[in-house]
Amino acid sequence: MEIHSVGEELRPNSRQQHPKGARARILLSSVFGPYAQDDEFGSRSINPMELYHNQVTRAQGSFSLRMFHRSWGIMLIQANISAPCTVLDFPTRDDFARELTAHRYDIVGISSIIVNVSKVREMCRMTRRLSPHSEIVVGGHVAAIPGIETMIDADHIVRGEGVSWMRRYLGEDESKPIRHPAIVSGMQTRIMGIRLPEREGATAATIIPSVGCPMGCNFCTTSAFFGGKGKFVNFFETGDELFDVMQQMESELKVQSFFVMDENFLLHRERAMRLLERMKQAGKSWTMSVFASANAVRKYSMQELVEVGVSWLWMGLESPRAGYTKLQGADTRELTRELREHGIRVQGSTIIGLEHHTPENIIAEIEHAVSHDTDFHQFMLYTPVPGTPLYQQMAQEGRMLGDVDYADVHGQFKFNFKHAAISREDSKRFLDWAFWRDFELNGPSLYRIARTLLCGWQRYKDWPDARVRERFAREMGRLSGVYGSALWAMEHEFKKVNRRVSEQIRALRKEFKTESSMASRMLPAALGPVLLWTTRRESRRLARGKTYEPPTILERSNWVEA
Ligand code: B12
Ligand code: SF4
């Protein structure tokens, strides 16, 4: 068995090639579900396969935003090889077993992150039994676990970027340009007890310009996995390349909005500005959701951000006392306020349990975080993750707790290390309190994003640049009636539990009414009570323990039946 690390990948090695080359038949699978339950394979009910409900809106009950995201890493690999390939996303164990025996696969690739290592072990075991001739390749963040080679029975374990590794393994040209797969960013979206209809073009397309981040914060696993400080892997270097990919996705998926999966999109100003130039030339009124650090955001004027189409921004807030370079010189509270006034939804991210946190100061730090009044707020425990400089440091200092199951190292449970001042039990209490406090003070995120949209609309509805005007008008036209109805239901639901929030929601609803078209103004009277009913029904379901699972998806490419 071989472990391939980022460094090794750069050297072609003929011994690493599969004998069948690009004729090899490949199965690429994510780990099996169900996920939102406690089981012996490492599923945890508090760790569902959902972005928002897992780590952002989990305390918001039936107002929590629920949706699933595909496994983009294996989709990207599939799109960039010429071998016959099946992607099996979110299978059950039975689905995986069935697929292994239904076709003769030469290669079985398993994609996983660290929490799911027990599932990888089980999938390797199943593959050896049901498809003994297959070579097993394991990739993704799970490969960063020290001693992984003794924990799972795989032929290759790949650390770092997977497309170039797989191309080399199949004897294909590694240097060929990356072909971007058409990815609909989210699916089966659900809020207030209803599943939103999935119309073509209504959901953003995911664009993956790069993996890794050169900032190299000590706890950051994505940065470390793709080379660490000063390094990252760029798939699309220039604004022109990015524009072409986005244009292609626009026509394939009929979208005008994009979820840009780049750890620090705004850090690369030259690329973003060239993209803007091309958008202006072509009259594109695109919307973009991006991740960026505060210091990178500060490289742009608000007008530039709005013109590029940034409408949703995921930004680390951490703590003003943490001393991360990415925050230097940034007053994140002021920045958040300004962004929202320009119609940019902010998703803040705060770490609980930083080195300087103590039981005495943590409440004030959480209060500082929630006082940002972001549209969404992610809270995560400070977690030394294998492969990161922080993990190395903690291991050297003998502070890693030995008996923590990897399945519980997901940042939403308890510390996996010995904190100087906060106990393991208290770490969870403070984390849960942060989510609760944000919800209690700022209300449902759905209300907050409606408020930000309205701010943007009021500021930009008569803006000289037609692309910008059109973007806000599009969103307002599509959503104002729905938001008005949702606000009506929220206002009523909160009347008894939190009068202050209910009144704020009511004031916003009135404003929406004045800004909406006649049809949208009428909608809340009909749709509002329905939403109130579905919300209450959902609350009862959740209280009974209802959870949601992503659908199993199977996609074949370059396929000819054997
Ligand atoms: C989308 C996403 C999700 C989606 C799920 C996606 C899915 N279908 O599994 C959701 C939102 C549900 C999710 C949940 C969680 N996530 Co998540 N997620 C991401 C995110 C934002 C993007 C992943 C992505 O597509 N990246 C782009 C692709 C191209 O990169 P990639 O997946 O790494 O793939 C490349 C290589 O790794 C490699 N590769 C991958 N698979 C394979 C397979 C083979 C065979 C080979 C050869 C190579 C290979 O090749 C690819 C191309 O280079 C990343 C952050 C990030 N920037 O990557 C976090 C990330 C992967 N998630 C992470 C975590 C911790 C979680 C949660 C535990 C967090 C939590 N508490 O909420 C849960 C776990 C849920 C569960 N039960 O499993 C961590 C993983 C840390 C680690 N070291 O294991 C990351 C890195 C975020 C972070 N910085 O902490 N996540
Ligand atoms: S800026 Fe964000 S993505 Fe980049 S290294 Fe730091 S935490 Fe990771």
PDB file of C-alpha atoms in Angstrom, residues 27-35 86-103 105 108 122-123 126-127 129-131 549-556:
ATOM      1  CA  LEU A  27     -16.258   3.598  -9.008  1.00  0.00           C
ATOM      2  CA  LEU A  28     -15.948   6.814  -6.981  1.00  0.00           C
ATOM      3  CA  SER A  29     -18.067   6.857  -3.862  1.00  0.00           C
ATOM      4  CA  SER A  30     -18.732   9.085  -0.898  1.00  0.00           C
ATOM      5  CA  VAL A  31     -19.126   7.368   2.473  1.00  0.00           C
ATOM      6  CA  PHE A  32     -22.380   5.597   3.184  1.00  0.00           C
ATOM      7  CA  GLY A  33     -25.372   6.906   5.107  1.00  0.00           C
ATOM      8  CA  PRO A  34     -27.643   7.300   6.885  1.00  0.00           C
ATOM      9  CA  TYR A  35     -25.736  10.114   8.590  1.00  0.00           C
ATOM     10  CA  THR A  86     -19.447   5.915 -11.871  1.00  0.00           C
ATOM     11  CA  VAL A  87     -19.972   8.433  -9.088  1.00  0.00           C
ATOM     12  CA  LEU A  88     -22.096   7.076  -6.279  1.00  0.00           C
ATOM     13  CA  ASP A  89     -23.074   9.828  -3.879  1.00  0.00           C
ATOM     14  CA  PHE A  90     -24.616   9.228  -0.449  1.00  0.00           C
ATOM     15  CA  PRO A  91     -25.200   5.486  -0.876  1.00  0.00           C
ATOM     16  CA  THR A  92     -26.499   3.231   1.838  1.00  0.00           C
ATOM     17  CA  ARG A  93     -24.301   0.205   2.607  1.00  0.00           C
ATOM     18  CA  ASP A  94     -26.663  -1.882   0.478  1.00  0.00           C
ATOM     19  CA  ASP A  95     -26.382   0.544  -2.468  1.00  0.00           C
ATOM     20  CA  PHE A  96     -22.602   0.392  -2.265  1.00  0.00           C
ATOM     21  CA  ALA A  97     -22.587  -3.421  -2.081  1.00  0.00           C
ATOM     22  CA  ARG A  98     -25.002  -3.656  -5.017  1.00  0.00           C
ATOM     23  CA  GLU A  99     -22.877  -1.381  -7.186  1.00  0.00           C
ATOM     24  CA  LEU A 100     -19.695  -3.315  -6.348  1.00  0.00           C
ATOM     25  CA  THR A 101     -21.223  -6.537  -7.597  1.00  0.00           C
ATOM     26  CA  ALA A 102     -23.300  -5.141 -10.484  1.00  0.00           C
ATOM     27  CA  HIS A 103     -20.192  -4.131 -12.470  1.00  0.00           C
ATOM     28  CA  TYR A 105     -14.724  -2.260 -11.201  1.00  0.00           C
ATOM     29  CA  VAL A 108     -12.783   1.696  -6.231  1.00  0.00           C
ATOM     30  CA  GLU A 122     -15.977  -0.722   6.437  1.00  0.00           C
ATOM     31  CA  MET A 123     -16.120   0.186   2.722  1.00  0.00           C
ATOM     32  CA  MET A 126     -16.722  -4.672   1.785  1.00  0.00           C
ATOM     33  CA  THR A 127     -14.731  -4.025  -1.399  1.00  0.00           C
ATOM     34  CA  ARG A 129     -14.956  -9.185  -0.021  1.00  0.00           C
ATOM     35  CA  LEU A 130     -17.310  -8.286  -2.867  1.00  0.00           C
ATOM     36  CA  SER A 131     -14.846  -7.084  -5.503  1.00  0.00           C
ATOM     37  CA  GLU A 549     -30.987  12.416   4.762  1.00  0.00           C
ATOM     38  CA  PRO A 550     -29.645  13.272   1.292  1.00  0.00           C
ATOM     39  CA  PRO A 551     -30.842  11.204  -1.671  1.00  0.00           C
ATOM     40  CA  THR A 552     -28.573   8.564  -3.206  1.00  0.00           C
ATOM     41  CA  ILE A 553     -27.314   9.687  -6.610  1.00  0.00           C
ATOM     42  CA  LEU A 554     -25.595   7.613  -9.274  1.00  0.00           C
ATOM     43  CA  GLU A 555     -23.967   9.147 -12.353  1.00  0.00           C
ATOM     44  CA  ARG A 556     -21.945   7.422 -15.043  1.00  0.00           C
TER      45      ARG A 556
END
